[in-house]
Short mmCIF file of C-alpha atoms in Angstrom, two decimals:
data_model
loop_
_atom_site.label_atom_id
_atom_site.label_comp_id
_atom_site.label_asym_id
_atom_site.label_seq_id
_atom_site.Cartn_x
_atom_site.Cartn_y
_atom_site.Cartn_z
CA MET A 159 -75.14 -97.31 -147.63
CA PRO A 160 -78.89 -98.01 -147.56
CA GLY A 161 -81.19 -95.55 -149.22
CA LEU A 162 -83.40 -95.01 -152.18
CA LEU A 163 -81.89 -97.74 -154.32
CA SER A 164 -82.10 -100.52 -151.75
CA ARG A 165 -85.48 -99.24 -150.43
CA ASP A 166 -84.49 -100.45 -146.95
CA VAL A 167 -86.74 -98.00 -145.16
CA HIS A 168 -88.89 -100.11 -142.85
CA LEU A 169 -89.07 -99.20 -139.19
CA PRO A 170 -89.12 -101.84 -136.48
CA GLU A 171 -92.63 -102.51 -135.13
CA ARG A 172 -92.75 -101.88 -131.39
CA THR A 173 -95.58 -101.81 -128.88
CA LEU A 174 -96.34 -98.55 -127.10
CA ALA A 175 -94.90 -98.41 -123.59
CA SER A 176 -96.69 -96.66 -120.72
CA HIS A 177 -93.77 -94.30 -120.03
CA TYR A 178 -91.00 -92.59 -121.96
CA ASP A 179 -88.36 -90.11 -120.86
CA VAL A 180 -89.37 -87.90 -123.78
CA ILE A 181 -92.42 -87.97 -126.05
CA VAL A 182 -92.18 -86.08 -129.31
CA ILE A 183 -95.53 -85.29 -130.93
CA GLY A 184 -95.24 -85.18 -134.70
CA GLY A 185 -93.20 -87.45 -136.99
CA GLY A 186 -92.05 -84.84 -139.44
CA GLY A 187 -88.47 -83.78 -139.96
CA HIS A 188 -88.26 -81.67 -136.80
CA GLY A 189 -89.79 -84.31 -134.52
CA LEU A 190 -87.62 -87.11 -135.89
CA ALA A 191 -84.46 -84.98 -135.82
CA THR A 192 -85.18 -83.96 -132.21
CA ALA A 193 -85.51 -87.64 -131.25
CA TYR A 194 -82.38 -88.57 -133.20
CA TYR A 195 -80.18 -85.91 -131.55
CA LEU A 196 -81.61 -86.70 -128.10
CA ALA A 197 -80.34 -90.25 -128.55
CA LYS A 198 -77.15 -89.44 -130.43
CA ASP A 199 -75.87 -86.31 -128.65
CA HIS A 200 -77.29 -86.79 -125.17
CA GLY A 201 -77.81 -90.54 -124.70
CA VAL A 202 -81.54 -90.05 -124.07
CA ARG A 203 -82.83 -93.17 -125.82
CA ASN A 204 -86.13 -93.89 -124.10
CA VAL A 205 -87.88 -91.64 -126.58
CA ALA A 206 -91.09 -92.08 -128.58
CA VAL A 207 -92.13 -90.12 -131.65
CA LEU A 208 -95.93 -90.20 -132.04
CA GLU A 209 -97.20 -89.52 -135.56
CA ARG A 210 -100.92 -89.59 -136.18
CA SER A 211 -100.52 -90.38 -139.90
CA TYR A 212 -97.34 -91.65 -141.57
CA ILE A 213 -93.92 -90.05 -141.05
CA GLY A 214 -93.28 -87.09 -143.33
CA SER A 215 -96.98 -86.78 -144.21
CA GLY A 216 -97.10 -83.09 -143.32
CA GLY A 217 -94.94 -80.18 -144.34
CA THR A 218 -91.74 -82.22 -144.53
CA GLY A 219 -93.16 -84.34 -147.34
CA ARG A 220 -94.88 -81.44 -149.11
CA ASN A 221 -92.24 -78.71 -149.19
CA THR A 222 -90.13 -77.85 -152.22
CA THR A 223 -86.81 -79.15 -150.81
CA VAL A 224 -84.74 -75.99 -151.17
CA LEU A 225 -81.67 -75.67 -148.92
CA ARG A 226 -80.19 -72.20 -148.41
CA ALA A 227 -78.87 -69.87 -145.70
CA ASN A 228 -79.28 -66.46 -147.38
CA TYR A 229 -81.35 -64.80 -144.65
CA LYS A 230 -81.23 -61.16 -143.54
CA THR A 231 -81.09 -60.84 -139.76
CA PRO A 232 -77.96 -61.76 -137.76
CA GLU A 233 -79.94 -64.23 -135.61
CA THR A 234 -81.37 -66.19 -138.49
CA ILE A 235 -78.38 -66.08 -140.84
CA LYS A 236 -76.39 -67.84 -138.09
CA PHE A 237 -79.26 -70.24 -137.42
CA TYR A 238 -79.85 -71.31 -141.04
CA LYS A 239 -76.12 -71.46 -141.75
CA ALA A 240 -75.67 -73.91 -138.88
CA SER A 241 -78.48 -75.98 -140.38
CA PHE A 242 -77.00 -75.80 -143.84
CA ASP A 243 -73.64 -77.01 -142.52
CA LEU A 244 -75.33 -79.99 -140.83
CA TYR A 245 -77.12 -80.81 -144.10
CA ARG A 246 -73.77 -80.90 -145.92
CA THR A 247 -72.71 -83.99 -143.99
CA LEU A 248 -76.14 -85.46 -143.31
CA SER A 249 -75.86 -88.45 -145.67
CA ALA A 250 -72.73 -89.62 -143.85
CA GLU A 251 -74.15 -88.76 -140.42
CA LEU A 252 -77.31 -90.82 -140.96
CA ASP A 253 -75.72 -93.40 -143.28
CA TYR A 254 -78.50 -92.65 -145.71
CA HIS A 255 -78.25 -91.15 -149.20
CA THR A 256 -80.18 -87.85 -149.27
CA LEU A 257 -79.44 -86.81 -152.90
CA ARG A 258 -78.27 -83.34 -151.82
CA SER A 259 -77.32 -81.19 -154.79
CA GLU A 260 -75.74 -77.71 -154.70
CA ARG A 261 -77.22 -75.71 -157.56
CA GLY A 262 -76.55 -72.02 -156.98
CA LEU A 263 -79.60 -70.01 -155.99
CA LEU A 264 -80.57 -66.74 -157.69
CA TRP A 265 -82.76 -64.35 -155.68
CA MET A 266 -83.79 -61.93 -158.36
CA ALA A 267 -84.35 -58.19 -158.45
CA HIS A 268 -86.72 -56.59 -160.97
CA SER A 269 -86.38 -52.98 -159.83
CA GLU A 270 -83.74 -50.60 -158.49
CA ALA A 271 -85.17 -50.89 -154.98
CA GLN A 272 -85.05 -54.69 -155.17
CA ALA A 273 -81.50 -54.55 -156.55
CA ASN A 274 -80.40 -52.49 -153.54
CA SER A 275 -82.13 -54.91 -151.24
CA GLN A 276 -80.38 -57.90 -152.85
CA ARG A 277 -76.99 -56.09 -152.67
CA GLU A 278 -77.65 -55.63 -148.97
CA ARG A 279 -78.53 -59.32 -148.63
CA ALA A 280 -75.24 -60.34 -150.25
CA LEU A 281 -73.22 -58.08 -147.93
CA GLN A 282 -75.05 -59.24 -144.81
CA ASN A 283 -74.53 -62.87 -145.78
CA GLN A 284 -70.81 -62.28 -146.30
CA VAL A 285 -70.50 -60.85 -142.78
CA TYR A 286 -71.64 -64.22 -141.44
CA ASP A 287 -69.54 -66.27 -143.85
CA VAL A 288 -72.47 -67.24 -146.05
CA ASP A 289 -71.44 -67.38 -149.69
CA THR A 290 -73.71 -64.87 -151.47
CA VAL A 291 -72.65 -62.30 -154.08
CA TYR A 292 -74.57 -59.69 -156.05
CA LEU A 293 -74.74 -60.24 -159.81
CA ASN A 294 -75.75 -57.64 -162.39
CA ALA A 295 -78.08 -58.54 -165.24
CA ALA A 296 -75.32 -59.66 -167.61
CA GLU A 297 -73.87 -61.93 -164.92
CA VAL A 298 -77.32 -63.36 -164.13
CA HIS A 299 -77.74 -64.21 -167.81
CA GLU A 300 -74.34 -65.92 -167.75
CA VAL A 301 -75.12 -68.22 -164.78
CA CYS A 302 -78.68 -68.91 -165.96
CA PRO A 303 -79.01 -68.46 -169.74
CA GLN A 304 -82.46 -70.11 -169.76
CA LEU A 305 -83.99 -67.00 -168.13
CA ASP A 306 -85.97 -64.50 -170.21
CA MET A 307 -84.13 -61.39 -168.98
CA SER A 308 -87.14 -59.20 -169.81
CA CYS A 309 -89.48 -61.53 -167.89
CA GLY A 310 -92.16 -61.51 -170.55
CA GLY A 311 -91.41 -57.84 -171.23
CA ARG A 312 -93.07 -56.87 -167.97
CA ARG A 313 -90.40 -57.07 -165.29
CA PRO A 314 -86.85 -56.85 -166.68
CA ILE A 315 -84.26 -58.49 -164.43
CA TRP A 316 -81.88 -55.95 -162.85
CA GLY A 317 -79.65 -58.39 -161.05
CA ALA A 318 -79.74 -61.00 -158.32
CA ALA A 319 -78.25 -62.08 -155.04
CA TYR A 320 -76.48 -65.30 -156.01
CA HIS A 321 -76.21 -67.79 -153.14
CA LEU A 322 -73.64 -70.22 -154.46
CA PRO A 323 -74.15 -73.27 -152.20
CA GLY A 324 -77.97 -73.05 -152.31
CA GLY A 325 -79.56 -76.20 -153.67
CA ILE A 326 -82.02 -79.03 -153.24
CA ILE A 327 -82.23 -82.38 -151.47
CA ARG A 328 -84.58 -85.38 -151.41
CA HIS A 329 -87.09 -84.52 -148.65
CA ASP A 330 -88.41 -88.08 -148.11
CA ALA A 331 -84.85 -89.28 -147.69
CA VAL A 332 -84.33 -86.73 -144.90
CA VAL A 333 -87.42 -88.12 -143.12
CA TRP A 334 -86.49 -91.77 -143.61
CA GLY A 335 -82.84 -91.12 -142.81
CA TYR A 336 -83.61 -89.50 -139.45
CA ALA A 337 -86.30 -92.12 -138.64
CA THR A 338 -84.09 -95.15 -139.34
CA ALA A 339 -81.01 -93.64 -137.68
CA ALA A 340 -83.05 -92.73 -134.59
CA SER A 341 -84.56 -96.23 -134.51
CA ARG A 342 -81.12 -97.81 -134.58
CA LEU A 343 -80.29 -95.79 -131.44
CA GLY A 344 -83.40 -97.10 -129.63
CA VAL A 345 -85.95 -94.36 -130.40
CA GLN A 346 -89.45 -95.70 -131.03
CA VAL A 347 -91.28 -94.21 -134.00
CA HIS A 348 -95.01 -94.90 -133.78
CA GLN A 349 -97.10 -94.15 -136.85
CA GLY A 350 -100.89 -93.94 -136.76
CA VAL A 351 -100.93 -92.79 -133.13
CA PRO A 352 -102.78 -89.48 -132.66
CA VAL A 353 -102.45 -87.43 -129.48
CA THR A 354 -105.98 -86.68 -128.28
CA GLY A 355 -105.19 -84.89 -125.04
CA MET A 356 -102.46 -83.89 -122.65
CA VAL A 357 -101.98 -84.98 -119.06
CA MET A 358 -101.50 -82.03 -116.72
CA GLU A 359 -100.57 -82.30 -113.04
CA LYS A 360 -100.29 -79.12 -110.95
CA GLY A 361 -99.59 -77.00 -114.02
CA ARG A 362 -96.98 -79.41 -115.29
CA CYS A 363 -97.28 -81.50 -118.45
CA THR A 364 -96.62 -85.13 -117.52
CA GLY A 365 -97.83 -87.10 -120.52
CA VAL A 366 -100.22 -87.48 -123.41
CA ARG A 367 -103.52 -89.23 -124.10
CA THR A 368 -103.88 -91.49 -127.10
CA PRO A 369 -106.62 -93.90 -128.24
CA SER A 370 -104.44 -96.67 -126.72
CA GLY A 371 -104.38 -94.94 -123.34
CA VAL A 372 -102.34 -92.50 -121.32
CA ILE A 373 -98.57 -92.43 -121.81
CA SER A 374 -96.52 -90.60 -119.19
CA ALA A 375 -93.34 -88.74 -120.02
CA GLY A 376 -90.57 -86.78 -118.37
CA ALA A 377 -90.93 -84.17 -121.09
CA VAL A 378 -93.28 -83.62 -124.03
CA VAL A 379 -92.11 -81.86 -127.19
CA SER A 380 -94.64 -80.66 -129.73
CA ALA A 381 -93.10 -80.77 -133.20
CA VAL A 382 -96.53 -80.38 -134.80
CA GLY A 383 -96.83 -78.12 -137.84
CA GLY A 384 -100.09 -76.70 -139.16
CA TYR A 385 -102.18 -78.32 -136.43
CA VAL A 386 -100.01 -77.01 -133.55
CA THR A 387 -102.67 -74.79 -132.00
CA GLN A 388 -104.83 -77.89 -131.44
CA ILE A 389 -102.01 -79.25 -129.26
CA THR A 390 -101.36 -75.96 -127.43
CA ASP A 391 -105.11 -75.58 -126.82
CA MET A 392 -104.94 -78.91 -124.95
CA VAL A 393 -102.45 -77.44 -122.47
CA GLY A 394 -104.15 -74.05 -122.32
CA LEU A 395 -101.32 -72.15 -123.98
CA LYS A 396 -102.02 -69.37 -126.48
CA ILE A 397 -99.42 -68.94 -129.22
CA PRO A 398 -99.30 -66.47 -132.11
CA ILE A 399 -99.75 -69.02 -134.91
CA ILE A 400 -102.24 -69.02 -137.76
CA THR A 401 -102.48 -71.81 -140.32
CA HIS A 402 -102.25 -70.99 -144.02
CA PRO A 403 -102.12 -73.36 -147.01
CA LEU A 404 -99.12 -73.34 -149.32
CA GLN A 405 -99.30 -74.83 -152.80
CA ALA A 406 -96.78 -76.08 -155.33
CA PHE A 407 -96.76 -78.04 -158.56
CA VAL A 408 -94.44 -80.04 -160.79
CA THR A 409 -94.57 -80.40 -164.53
CA GLN A 410 -93.97 -83.56 -166.51
CA SER A 411 -90.33 -84.61 -166.75
CA TYR A 412 -88.20 -82.57 -169.12
CA GLN A 413 -84.60 -82.97 -170.22
CA PRO A 414 -82.19 -81.60 -167.57
CA VAL A 415 -81.89 -77.92 -168.51
CA LEU A 416 -82.03 -75.96 -165.29
CA ASP A 417 -79.19 -76.48 -162.83
CA ARG A 418 -80.01 -73.42 -160.67
CA VAL A 419 -82.74 -72.58 -158.21
CA VAL A 420 -84.40 -69.31 -159.23
CA ALA A 421 -86.53 -67.25 -156.84
CA SER A 422 -88.32 -63.98 -157.51
CA ALA A 423 -90.01 -61.99 -154.78
CA ASP A 424 -91.63 -59.71 -157.37
CA LEU A 425 -93.21 -62.65 -159.17
CA HIS A 426 -93.86 -64.51 -155.86
CA ILE A 427 -92.50 -67.78 -157.24
CA TYR A 428 -89.42 -69.96 -157.31
CA VAL A 429 -88.43 -72.64 -159.77
CA SER A 430 -86.05 -75.59 -159.73
CA GLN A 431 -85.69 -78.84 -161.62
CA SER A 432 -85.85 -82.10 -159.68
CA ALA A 433 -83.55 -85.07 -160.16
CA ARG A 434 -86.40 -86.69 -162.09
CA GLY A 435 -86.53 -83.77 -164.53
CA GLU A 436 -89.77 -82.28 -163.27
CA MET A 437 -89.88 -78.47 -163.18
CA LEU A 438 -90.92 -77.65 -159.62
CA VAL A 439 -92.69 -74.35 -159.00
CA GLY A 440 -93.53 -73.02 -155.55
CA ALA A 441 -95.03 -69.75 -154.42
CA GLU A 442 -96.23 -67.75 -151.45
CA ILE A 443 -98.92 -68.91 -149.01
CA ASP A 444 -102.59 -68.73 -149.93
CA PRO A 445 -104.06 -65.45 -148.64
CA TYR A 446 -106.61 -67.03 -146.26
CA THR A 447 -106.17 -69.30 -143.24
CA SER A 448 -107.25 -72.91 -143.78
CA TYR A 449 -106.58 -76.51 -142.82
CA SER A 450 -107.76 -77.79 -146.20
CA THR A 451 -105.14 -79.42 -148.42
CA ARG A 452 -107.27 -79.11 -151.55
CA SER A 453 -105.41 -77.30 -154.32
CA THR A 454 -106.91 -74.45 -156.32
CA PHE A 455 -107.07 -73.74 -160.03
CA THR A 456 -106.36 -70.05 -159.34
CA PHE A 457 -102.97 -71.00 -157.98
CA ALA A 458 -102.03 -73.30 -160.86
CA ALA A 459 -103.07 -70.80 -163.54
CA SER A 460 -101.51 -67.66 -162.06
CA THR A 461 -98.30 -69.37 -160.93
CA ALA A 462 -97.81 -71.12 -164.26
CA ALA A 463 -98.16 -67.79 -166.08
CA ARG A 464 -95.43 -66.23 -163.95
CA ALA A 465 -93.17 -69.27 -164.35
CA ILE A 466 -93.50 -68.91 -168.12
CA ASP A 467 -92.51 -65.24 -167.81
CA LEU A 468 -89.24 -66.43 -166.26
CA PHE A 469 -88.69 -69.51 -168.45
CA PRO A 470 -90.52 -69.29 -171.80
CA PHE A 471 -89.72 -72.96 -172.62
CA MET A 472 -92.04 -74.01 -169.78
CA ALA A 473 -95.03 -72.96 -171.92
CA LYS A 474 -94.61 -76.27 -173.74
CA LEU A 475 -94.78 -78.36 -170.55
CA ARG A 476 -97.82 -79.93 -168.93
CA LEU A 477 -98.64 -79.73 -165.27
CA LEU A 478 -98.20 -83.20 -163.81
CA ARG A 479 -99.12 -82.85 -160.14
CA GLN A 480 -100.23 -80.10 -157.77
CA TRP A 481 -100.42 -80.32 -153.99
CA THR A 482 -100.97 -78.33 -150.81
CA GLY A 483 -99.45 -78.32 -147.34
CA ILE A 484 -100.54 -76.33 -144.32
CA CYS A 485 -98.14 -73.96 -142.62
CA ASP A 486 -97.83 -72.76 -139.02
CA MET A 487 -97.22 -69.06 -139.68
CA THR A 488 -95.70 -66.73 -137.08
CA PRO A 489 -96.13 -62.94 -137.20
CA ASP A 490 -92.44 -62.33 -138.03
CA TYR A 491 -91.84 -65.28 -140.40
CA SER A 492 -89.27 -66.79 -138.03
CA PRO A 493 -89.64 -70.07 -136.13
CA LEU A 494 -90.95 -70.35 -132.59
CA LEU A 495 -89.05 -72.87 -130.52
CA GLY A 496 -87.97 -73.30 -126.96
CA PRO A 497 -89.44 -73.83 -123.51
CA THR A 498 -92.96 -72.69 -122.64
CA PRO A 499 -94.53 -71.32 -119.44
CA ILE A 500 -95.76 -74.90 -118.89
CA ASP A 501 -93.19 -77.05 -117.14
CA GLY A 502 -92.34 -80.19 -119.09
CA PHE A 503 -93.83 -78.91 -122.37
CA TYR A 504 -91.57 -77.72 -125.18
CA LEU A 505 -92.47 -76.22 -128.54
CA SER A 506 -90.86 -76.53 -131.94
CA THR A 507 -93.25 -74.73 -134.23
CA GLY A 508 -93.71 -71.65 -136.38
CA TRP A 509 -91.90 -73.43 -139.20
CA GLY A 510 -94.27 -71.87 -141.71
CA THR A 511 -92.80 -71.98 -145.17
CA TRP A 512 -89.17 -72.08 -143.96
CA GLY A 513 -88.97 -75.17 -141.75
CA PHE A 514 -87.54 -77.86 -144.00
CA LYS A 515 -84.15 -76.22 -144.39
CA ALA A 516 -83.93 -75.86 -140.60
CA ILE A 517 -84.58 -79.50 -139.68
CA PRO A 518 -81.06 -80.48 -138.57
CA ILE A 519 -80.39 -77.42 -136.39
CA GLY A 520 -83.97 -77.31 -135.10
CA GLY A 521 -83.71 -80.93 -133.99
CA LYS A 522 -80.23 -80.52 -132.53
CA ALA A 523 -81.13 -77.39 -130.56
CA MET A 524 -84.41 -78.84 -129.24
CA ALA A 525 -82.60 -82.00 -128.15
CA GLU A 526 -80.03 -79.93 -126.27
CA LEU A 527 -82.78 -77.87 -124.65
CA VAL A 528 -84.76 -80.91 -123.49
CA ALA A 529 -81.70 -82.83 -122.31
CA THR A 530 -79.93 -79.99 -120.50
CA LYS A 531 -82.91 -77.71 -119.60
CA ARG A 532 -80.85 -74.78 -120.88
CA VAL A 533 -81.83 -72.76 -123.96
CA PRO A 534 -79.05 -73.07 -126.57
CA GLU A 535 -77.72 -69.69 -127.64
CA ILE A 536 -78.59 -70.26 -131.29
CA ILE A 537 -82.33 -70.44 -130.57
CA ALA A 538 -82.46 -67.95 -127.71
CA PRO A 539 -83.80 -65.13 -129.98
CA LEU A 540 -86.56 -67.42 -131.32
CA GLY A 541 -88.53 -68.03 -128.13
CA LEU A 542 -92.20 -67.45 -127.37
CA ASP A 543 -91.44 -64.40 -125.19
CA ARG A 544 -90.09 -62.34 -128.09
CA PHE A 545 -93.50 -61.20 -129.36
CA ALA A 546 -94.71 -59.59 -126.15
CA LEU A 547 -91.26 -58.03 -125.66
CA ASP A 548 -91.44 -56.46 -129.14
CA ARG A 549 -88.28 -58.31 -130.21
CA CYS A 550 -89.54 -59.91 -133.41
CA VAL A 551 -87.00 -61.45 -135.79
CA SER A 552 -88.49 -60.10 -139.00
CA GLU A 553 -87.65 -62.33 -141.93
CA ARG A 554 -90.57 -61.93 -144.30
CA ALA A 555 -88.23 -60.92 -147.12
CA SER A 556 -86.12 -64.08 -146.72
CA ALA A 557 -88.45 -66.81 -145.51
CA GLY A 558 -90.08 -67.13 -148.91
CA THR A 559 -91.13 -65.18 -151.95
CA HIS A 560 -93.62 -63.07 -150.03
CA MET B 163 -111.37 -75.59 -157.30
CA THR B 164 -111.42 -71.86 -156.64
CA LEU B 165 -113.30 -70.58 -153.61
CA LYS B 166 -116.53 -68.69 -154.14
CA LEU B 167 -117.95 -66.29 -151.60
CA THR B 168 -121.40 -64.68 -151.73
CA CYS B 169 -121.11 -60.92 -151.28
CA PRO B 170 -124.32 -59.44 -149.84
CA ASN B 171 -124.05 -56.55 -152.31
CA CYS B 172 -122.66 -58.20 -155.44
CA GLY B 173 -123.68 -61.86 -155.25
CA PRO B 174 -121.45 -64.93 -155.67
CA ARG B 175 -117.86 -64.05 -156.64
CA TYR B 176 -114.48 -65.78 -156.61
CA THR B 177 -112.43 -65.02 -153.50
CA THR B 178 -109.69 -63.63 -155.74
CA GLU B 179 -111.89 -60.48 -155.79
CA PHE B 180 -111.52 -60.16 -152.01
CA TRP B 181 -108.82 -59.48 -149.47
CA PHE B 182 -108.89 -61.80 -146.49
CA GLY B 183 -109.25 -59.89 -143.22
CA GLY B 184 -108.91 -62.77 -140.77
CA GLU B 185 -110.73 -63.23 -137.49
CA PRO B 186 -112.41 -60.07 -136.18
CA VAL B 187 -110.24 -58.24 -133.65
CA PRO B 188 -111.45 -55.90 -130.92
CA ARG B 189 -110.52 -52.25 -131.32
CA ALA B 190 -107.44 -51.04 -129.49
CA THR B 191 -108.12 -49.36 -126.18
CA PRO B 192 -105.59 -47.49 -124.03
CA ALA B 193 -103.96 -49.87 -121.57
CA ALA B 194 -105.29 -49.60 -118.03
CA PRO B 195 -102.81 -48.50 -115.36
CA GLY B 196 -100.71 -51.40 -114.16
CA VAL B 197 -101.31 -53.46 -117.32
CA ASP B 198 -98.32 -54.43 -119.44
CA ALA B 199 -99.16 -52.47 -122.63
CA LEU B 200 -96.82 -54.51 -124.84
CA ARG B 201 -98.38 -57.73 -123.56
CA ALA B 202 -101.90 -56.40 -124.16
CA ASP B 203 -100.95 -55.33 -127.70
CA PHE B 204 -99.38 -58.73 -128.37
CA GLU B 205 -102.53 -60.53 -127.30
CA ARG B 206 -104.86 -58.28 -129.31
CA VAL B 207 -102.74 -58.10 -132.45
CA TRP B 208 -101.34 -61.63 -132.73
CA LEU B 209 -103.32 -64.19 -130.73
CA ARG B 210 -106.07 -65.92 -132.71
CA THR B 211 -108.23 -68.98 -132.13
CA ASN B 212 -106.94 -70.56 -135.39
CA VAL B 213 -109.82 -73.00 -135.16
CA ALA B 214 -110.04 -76.14 -137.28
CA GLY B 215 -113.78 -75.77 -137.77
CA VAL B 216 -116.24 -72.95 -138.30
CA GLN B 217 -114.50 -69.58 -138.08
CA SER B 218 -115.97 -66.09 -138.12
CA GLU B 219 -113.90 -63.92 -140.44
CA ARG B 220 -113.80 -60.70 -142.45
CA TRP B 221 -113.33 -60.20 -146.18
CA PHE B 222 -112.96 -56.95 -148.14
CA HIS B 223 -114.50 -56.91 -151.64
CA HIS B 224 -111.79 -54.80 -153.29
CA ALA B 225 -112.83 -55.64 -156.87
CA GLY B 226 -116.53 -55.11 -156.23
CA CYS B 227 -118.49 -53.01 -153.77
CA ARG B 228 -115.34 -52.20 -151.73
CA ARG B 229 -117.06 -52.99 -148.45
CA TRP B 230 -116.09 -55.29 -145.59
CA LEU B 231 -118.24 -58.29 -144.82
CA VAL B 232 -118.22 -60.78 -141.97
CA THR B 233 -118.96 -64.40 -142.79
CA GLU B 234 -118.43 -67.90 -141.42
CA ARG B 235 -116.32 -70.58 -143.07
CA ASP B 236 -115.32 -74.09 -142.07
CA THR B 237 -111.51 -73.95 -142.20
CA ARG B 238 -111.32 -77.74 -142.70
CA THR B 239 -113.39 -77.71 -145.90
CA ASN B 240 -113.45 -74.02 -146.96
CA VAL B 241 -117.28 -74.18 -147.15
CA PHE B 242 -118.83 -70.77 -146.39
CA HIS B 243 -121.77 -70.78 -143.99
CA GLY B 244 -122.88 -67.16 -143.76
CA HIS B 245 -123.38 -63.92 -145.59
CA GLY B 246 -121.94 -60.52 -144.74
#
């Protein structure tokens, strides 16, 4: 099995053709997975993925690698569970080691109201066969003895929804795995190729413009993240997306002490320990819209203080690296994917702070949509029409620690 | 780096003293007959320009003068261009 140890991750160099059956804009996880499943499930192999930078340079390479399915609406619990199940067998599927690790994920409650909400989460998950149980404070202490149960004396832990299979994975390996597997099936992955315009004929999208010229296509899929509205502006489509930064940091490596993923909506943070021993801390989005990936001291200082409330031993650690990604945020914190009013133009966006865990199912469903022209049932509630029909899929309480 | 914004009443302050109010939105008006009211609400409430460039936006100085201000900021660099 190739992978991180053999470093066999190069992609074959190919020249850009003048036509493809499908062009996917954006070489992140969703774009690469869409191309992979088009080739694998539907035999559509004349596919190009156009990435303006390097693959995985956006949200897929900047997220905090948590895999879980503990959502709260029927539509999304089913959706993320399907993704989680695909992730379970992804290493074998792609013949690429993804370092997936099931850790057990605690979603903590620091008040009676939160405790009731987490009990409800556990019950809803169980209805859809997602393995989540409610733990009281004593049980939380048992599964994660490193926690300060008083949370610095300020927010005592009441209990938690414990999502047993929740865990982490190597995000770069997901990118490289999909890219190399798609390439083996004939998909062309072009890095350093920006899309500068779209070709429209009689209201139909028939290709894209690049610095190397026009490339025609039977269908164009935008799998662009934070910059998606620049693409939709090119086709004259308005979508309810605003772009917010999201920051995270890791500490220096520490001995392996934390084998859970711990999230707290009251503290607006979550913490895990990477395979390299770094303590990884993520949080909610920055409060203002921006395309800047510069990190802020405010974030590092306030987030570190809250992490130390949870895990006092982290006070001894030093911050090693801090970074920022930009997120395509929808009003209801659920993804936006499906066909658009523009013939030949498909959208996979609105992945906000919750997209990484949805890469396999997002790619598989988009591939089915593009290949068959029918909207798969699993993404039917997540279309662009839902907002104007007042059928939002509200997931703010599950999509992150907001 | 932490962003600094010049409040017309209080002077330069960190943006942690403010709430971000986003792009200015027109006030709601009753839907005209024959107009899809849900569609009109959707467009007013959720559609934004989301520009990668200079954006007009509102901030509320909750830890200072407690007044709204409108300013301009380049969303690519976070450099503020205007005062309230």
